[in-house]
XYZ file of C-alpha atoms in Angstrom:
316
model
C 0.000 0.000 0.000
C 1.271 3.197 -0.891
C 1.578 5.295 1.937
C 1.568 9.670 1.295
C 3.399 11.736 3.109
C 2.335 15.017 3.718
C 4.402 18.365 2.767
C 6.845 19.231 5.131
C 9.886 21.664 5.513
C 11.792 18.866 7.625
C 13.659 15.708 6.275
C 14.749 12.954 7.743
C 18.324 14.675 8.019
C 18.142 16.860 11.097
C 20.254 19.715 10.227
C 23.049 20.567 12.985
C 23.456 18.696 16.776
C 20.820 18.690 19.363
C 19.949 22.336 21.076
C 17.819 23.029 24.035
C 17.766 21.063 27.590
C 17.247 18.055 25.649
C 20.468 18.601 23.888
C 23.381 18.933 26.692
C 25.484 15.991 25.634
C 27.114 16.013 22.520
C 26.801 13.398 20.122
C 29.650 10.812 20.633
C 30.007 10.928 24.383
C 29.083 7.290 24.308
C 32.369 6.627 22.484
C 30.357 5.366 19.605
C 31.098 5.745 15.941
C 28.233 5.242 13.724
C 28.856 5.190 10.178
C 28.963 8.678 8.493
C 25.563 8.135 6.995
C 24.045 7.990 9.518
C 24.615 10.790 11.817
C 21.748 13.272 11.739
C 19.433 10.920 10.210
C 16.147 9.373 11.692
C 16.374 5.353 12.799
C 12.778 4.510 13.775
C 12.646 1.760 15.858
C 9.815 -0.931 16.783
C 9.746 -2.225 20.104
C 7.975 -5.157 21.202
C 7.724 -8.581 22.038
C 9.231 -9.827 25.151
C 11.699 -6.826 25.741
C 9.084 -4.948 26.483
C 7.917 -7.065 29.901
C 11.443 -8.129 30.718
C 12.372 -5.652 32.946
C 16.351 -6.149 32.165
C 15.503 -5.585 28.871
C 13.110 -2.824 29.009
C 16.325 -0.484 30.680
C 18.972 -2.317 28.181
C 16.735 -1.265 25.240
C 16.126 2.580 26.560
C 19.897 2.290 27.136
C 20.715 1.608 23.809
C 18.379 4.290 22.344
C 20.117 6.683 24.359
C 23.372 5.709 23.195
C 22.247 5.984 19.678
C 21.065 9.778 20.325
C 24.652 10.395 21.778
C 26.329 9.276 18.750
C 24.448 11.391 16.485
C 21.631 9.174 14.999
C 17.665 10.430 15.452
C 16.264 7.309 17.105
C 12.346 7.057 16.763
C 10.289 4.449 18.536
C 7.247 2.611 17.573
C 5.691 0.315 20.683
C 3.551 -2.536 20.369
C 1.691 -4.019 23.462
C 0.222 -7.035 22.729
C 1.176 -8.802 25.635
C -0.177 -6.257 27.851
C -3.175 -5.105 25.413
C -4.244 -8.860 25.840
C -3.771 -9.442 29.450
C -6.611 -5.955 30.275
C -9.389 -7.580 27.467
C -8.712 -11.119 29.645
C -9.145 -8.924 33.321
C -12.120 -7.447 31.823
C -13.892 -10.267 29.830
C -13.295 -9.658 26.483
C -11.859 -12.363 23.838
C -8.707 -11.818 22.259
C -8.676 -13.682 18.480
C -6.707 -12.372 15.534
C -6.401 -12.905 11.854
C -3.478 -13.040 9.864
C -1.617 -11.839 12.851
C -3.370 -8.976 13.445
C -5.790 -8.379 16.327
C -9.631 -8.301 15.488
C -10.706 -5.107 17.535
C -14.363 -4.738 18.601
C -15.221 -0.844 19.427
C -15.100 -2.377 23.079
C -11.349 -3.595 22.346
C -10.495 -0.413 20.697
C -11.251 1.932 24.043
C -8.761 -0.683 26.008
C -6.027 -0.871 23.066
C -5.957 3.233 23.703
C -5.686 3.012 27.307
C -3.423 0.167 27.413
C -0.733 1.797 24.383
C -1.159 5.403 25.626
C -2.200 5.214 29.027
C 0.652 2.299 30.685
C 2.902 1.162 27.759
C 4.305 4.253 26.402
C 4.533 6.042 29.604
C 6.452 2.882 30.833
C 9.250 3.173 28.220
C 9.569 7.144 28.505
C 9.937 6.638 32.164
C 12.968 4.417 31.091
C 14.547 6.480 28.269
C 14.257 9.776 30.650
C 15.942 7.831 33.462
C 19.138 8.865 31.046
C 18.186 13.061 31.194
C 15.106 14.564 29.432
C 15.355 12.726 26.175
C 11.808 10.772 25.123
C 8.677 12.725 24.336
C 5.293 10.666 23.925
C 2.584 10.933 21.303
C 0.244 8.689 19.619
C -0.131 8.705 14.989
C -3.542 10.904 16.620
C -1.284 13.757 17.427
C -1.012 16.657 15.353
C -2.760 14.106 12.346
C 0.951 12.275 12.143
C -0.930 8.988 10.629
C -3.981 9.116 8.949
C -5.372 5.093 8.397
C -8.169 3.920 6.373
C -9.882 0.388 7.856
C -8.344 -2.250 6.156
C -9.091 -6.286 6.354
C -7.196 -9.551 6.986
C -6.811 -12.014 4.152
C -7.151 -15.734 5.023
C -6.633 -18.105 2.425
C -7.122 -15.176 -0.462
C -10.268 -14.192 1.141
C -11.020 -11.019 2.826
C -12.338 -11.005 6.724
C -13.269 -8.154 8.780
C -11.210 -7.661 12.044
C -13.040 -5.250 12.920
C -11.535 -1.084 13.921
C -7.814 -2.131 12.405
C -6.316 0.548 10.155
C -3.472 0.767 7.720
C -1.688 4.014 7.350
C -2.225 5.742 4.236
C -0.719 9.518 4.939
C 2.235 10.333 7.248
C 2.486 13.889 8.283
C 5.845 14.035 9.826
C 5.906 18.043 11.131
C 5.609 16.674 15.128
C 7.582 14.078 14.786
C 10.437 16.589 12.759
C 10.214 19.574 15.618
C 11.090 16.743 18.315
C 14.036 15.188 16.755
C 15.153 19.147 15.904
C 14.857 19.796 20.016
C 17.166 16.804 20.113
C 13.987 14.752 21.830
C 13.353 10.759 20.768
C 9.758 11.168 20.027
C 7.986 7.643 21.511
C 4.939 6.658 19.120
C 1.684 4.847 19.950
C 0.023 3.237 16.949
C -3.306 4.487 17.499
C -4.539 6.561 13.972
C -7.335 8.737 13.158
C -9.528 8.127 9.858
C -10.422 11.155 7.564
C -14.117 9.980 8.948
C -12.931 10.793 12.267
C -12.814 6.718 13.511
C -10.029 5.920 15.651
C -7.953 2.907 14.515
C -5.475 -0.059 15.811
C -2.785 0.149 13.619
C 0.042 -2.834 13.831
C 2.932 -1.460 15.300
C 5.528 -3.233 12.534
C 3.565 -1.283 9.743
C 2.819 2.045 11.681
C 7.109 1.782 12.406
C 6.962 1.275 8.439
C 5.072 3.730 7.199
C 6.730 6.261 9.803
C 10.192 5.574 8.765
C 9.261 6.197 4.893
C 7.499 9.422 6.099
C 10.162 10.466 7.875
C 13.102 10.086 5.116
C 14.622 7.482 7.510
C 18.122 5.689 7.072
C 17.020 2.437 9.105
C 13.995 0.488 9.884
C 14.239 -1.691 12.688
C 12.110 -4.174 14.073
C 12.554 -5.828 16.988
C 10.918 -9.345 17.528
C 11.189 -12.476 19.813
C 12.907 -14.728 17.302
C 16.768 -14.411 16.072
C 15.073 -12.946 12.266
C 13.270 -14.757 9.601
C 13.743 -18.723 9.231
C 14.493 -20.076 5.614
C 12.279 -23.212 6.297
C 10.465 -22.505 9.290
C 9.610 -25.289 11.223
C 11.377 -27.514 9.551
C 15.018 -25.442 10.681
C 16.243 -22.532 12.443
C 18.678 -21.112 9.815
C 18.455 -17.377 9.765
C 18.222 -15.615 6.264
C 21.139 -13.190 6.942
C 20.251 -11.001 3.939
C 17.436 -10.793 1.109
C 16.234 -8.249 -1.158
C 12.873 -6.781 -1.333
C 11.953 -8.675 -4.608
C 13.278 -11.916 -2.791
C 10.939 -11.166 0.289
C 8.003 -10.361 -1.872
C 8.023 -13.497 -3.409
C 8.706 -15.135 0.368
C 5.468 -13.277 2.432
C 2.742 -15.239 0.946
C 4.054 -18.505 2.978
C 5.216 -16.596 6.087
C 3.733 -17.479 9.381
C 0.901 -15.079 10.559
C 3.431 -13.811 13.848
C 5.878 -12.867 11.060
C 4.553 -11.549 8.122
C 3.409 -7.485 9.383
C 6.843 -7.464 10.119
C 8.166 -8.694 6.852
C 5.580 -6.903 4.941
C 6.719 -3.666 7.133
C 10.313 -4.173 6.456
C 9.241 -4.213 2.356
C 6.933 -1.977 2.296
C 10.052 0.908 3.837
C 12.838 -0.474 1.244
C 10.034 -0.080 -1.384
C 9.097 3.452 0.161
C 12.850 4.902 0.041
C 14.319 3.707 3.415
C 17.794 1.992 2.947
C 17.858 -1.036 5.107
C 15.045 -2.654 7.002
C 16.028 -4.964 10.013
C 14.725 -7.622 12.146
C 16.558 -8.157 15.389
C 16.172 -10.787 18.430
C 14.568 -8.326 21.203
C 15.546 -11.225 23.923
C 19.079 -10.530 22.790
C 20.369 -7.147 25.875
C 21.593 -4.606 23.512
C 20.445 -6.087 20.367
C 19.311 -2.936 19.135
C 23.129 -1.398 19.435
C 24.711 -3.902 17.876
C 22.403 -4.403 14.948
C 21.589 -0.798 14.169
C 25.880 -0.122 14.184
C 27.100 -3.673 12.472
C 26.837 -4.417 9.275
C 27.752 -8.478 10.013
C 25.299 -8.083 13.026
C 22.613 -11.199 13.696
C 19.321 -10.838 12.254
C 17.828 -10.872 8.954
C 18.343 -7.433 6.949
C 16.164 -6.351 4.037
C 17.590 -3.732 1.370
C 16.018 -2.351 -1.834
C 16.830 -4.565 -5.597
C 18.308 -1.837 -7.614
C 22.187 -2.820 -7.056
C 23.731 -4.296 -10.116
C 25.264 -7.434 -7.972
C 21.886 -7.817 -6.700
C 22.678 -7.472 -3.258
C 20.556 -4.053 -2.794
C 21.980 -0.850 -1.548
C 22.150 -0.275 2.150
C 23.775 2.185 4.769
């Protein structure tokens, strides 16, 4: 789905180094070195899985995101909450079922996705990143319009099936998200979107990390999971595809496991959209986001776009 993004004067290039209170450490204190491409630029991050109810790895993670603001990059995070989104609906009666790995959300589900996402998760994970100085600012894709969605279905078996108040992101407007990262703040996103008919939606958090990242100009995409990346012959073995292009994935999503493909589809949908490298890390791994986002031989699987004449894509 092509996503639009709206006019903006920002890029996803932040000109100059972090000013304000936000800004008092200079980039590099960490004794990091990031490539040259990347300093300045936006990284959006998702975050979820089970790093986000370990509580080692919930500090590890906000550690690492700080550490990637001190060397320079524009780190932007995307939560899920599944875990925690599921555990309220069971407390207050409701049935959790999903489709094509994406929840079905009932109007009754949708009031306890907001609370849960805006209300405990994301205030959770600012309360770690600003345990490092006043870096993280919270907002939701309902702020300031940043994500517009239109309700979208779940295909089983080539057919259509409603899941109910689920959305898929069709406009980015990136001006919030822009005048944080130029305050040198890490802007922390729920995926909750509005509708142009004024419906709230539940937007995955791999695609609303997706669609963000192309909005935003973005040099990096990545997704953190609870598996080491995406299995050549899943279950069958537990070989990790290293590296694949986005016409190789294409022609891999239609026999992906329903856990795995937003995330896939995510990571193709940004290399198709303009972003340079798409990533899928092992969240269970401390300080996998570190050591992914800065080496190039890092675990995982990484995605990159087709148009390199040895084939192996183009990626920062």
């Amino acid at each position: 789905m092509t996503v639009r993004v709206a006019t903006s004067e920002g890029s996803g290039r932040v000109a100059g180094e972090p000013t304000g209170e936000a800004g008092n450490a200079t980039p590099g204190a960490s004794g990091i070195r990031p490539a040259q491409e990347l300093r300045g630029r936006a990284v959006v991050v998702k975050y979820g899985g089970n790093a986000m109810v370990d509580s080692a790895l919930q500090r590890a993670f906000a550690e690492d995101v700080v550490d990637l603001w001190h060397a320079g990059l524009r780190p932007v995070v995307v939560h899920g909450g599944g875990p925690q989104i599921s555990a309220m609906l069971d407390r207050l009666g409701f049935e959790s079922r999903f489709e094509a790995g994406l929840r079905v959300t009932t109007p009754e589900a949708m009031e306890v996705v907001r609370m849960v996402l805006t209300g405990r998760v994301q205030r959770e994970l600012v309360g770690h990143i600003n345990a490092h100085g006043p870096f993280a600012v919270g907002l939701t894709g309902e702020d300031a319009h940043t994500m517009t969605a239109v309700r979208r279905p779940a295909w089983v078996d080539g057919r259509p099936v409603d899941i109910g108040l689920v959305g898929d992101v069709v406009e980015v407007n990136p001006r919030a998200v822009h005048a944080l990262l130029e305050q040198g703040h890490i802007p922390v996103v729920s995926p909750v979107a509005r509708g142009a008919d004024g419906q709230v939606y539940n937007v995955n958090a791999d695609l609303a990390a997706s669609a963000l990242a192309v909005g935003l100009d973005a040099a990096r995409l990545v997704v953190l999971t609870d598996v080491e990346g995406l299995y050549a012959d899943w279950p069958h073995s537990t070989e990790v595809i290293a590296r694949l292009t986005a016409h190789e994935l294409d022609g891999l999503l239609p026999g992906l496991a329903s856990g795995m493909l937003p995330k896939m589809e995510g990571c193709l949908r940004a290399v198709r959209g303009g972003v340079r490298k798409a990533q899928v890390l092992d969240g269970r791994v401390p300080h996998a986001l570190l050591r992914g986002v800065l080496d190039d031989n890092g675990p995982g699987t990484t995605v990159v776009p087709d148009h390199a004449p040895d084939g192996r894509g183009v990626a920062v």
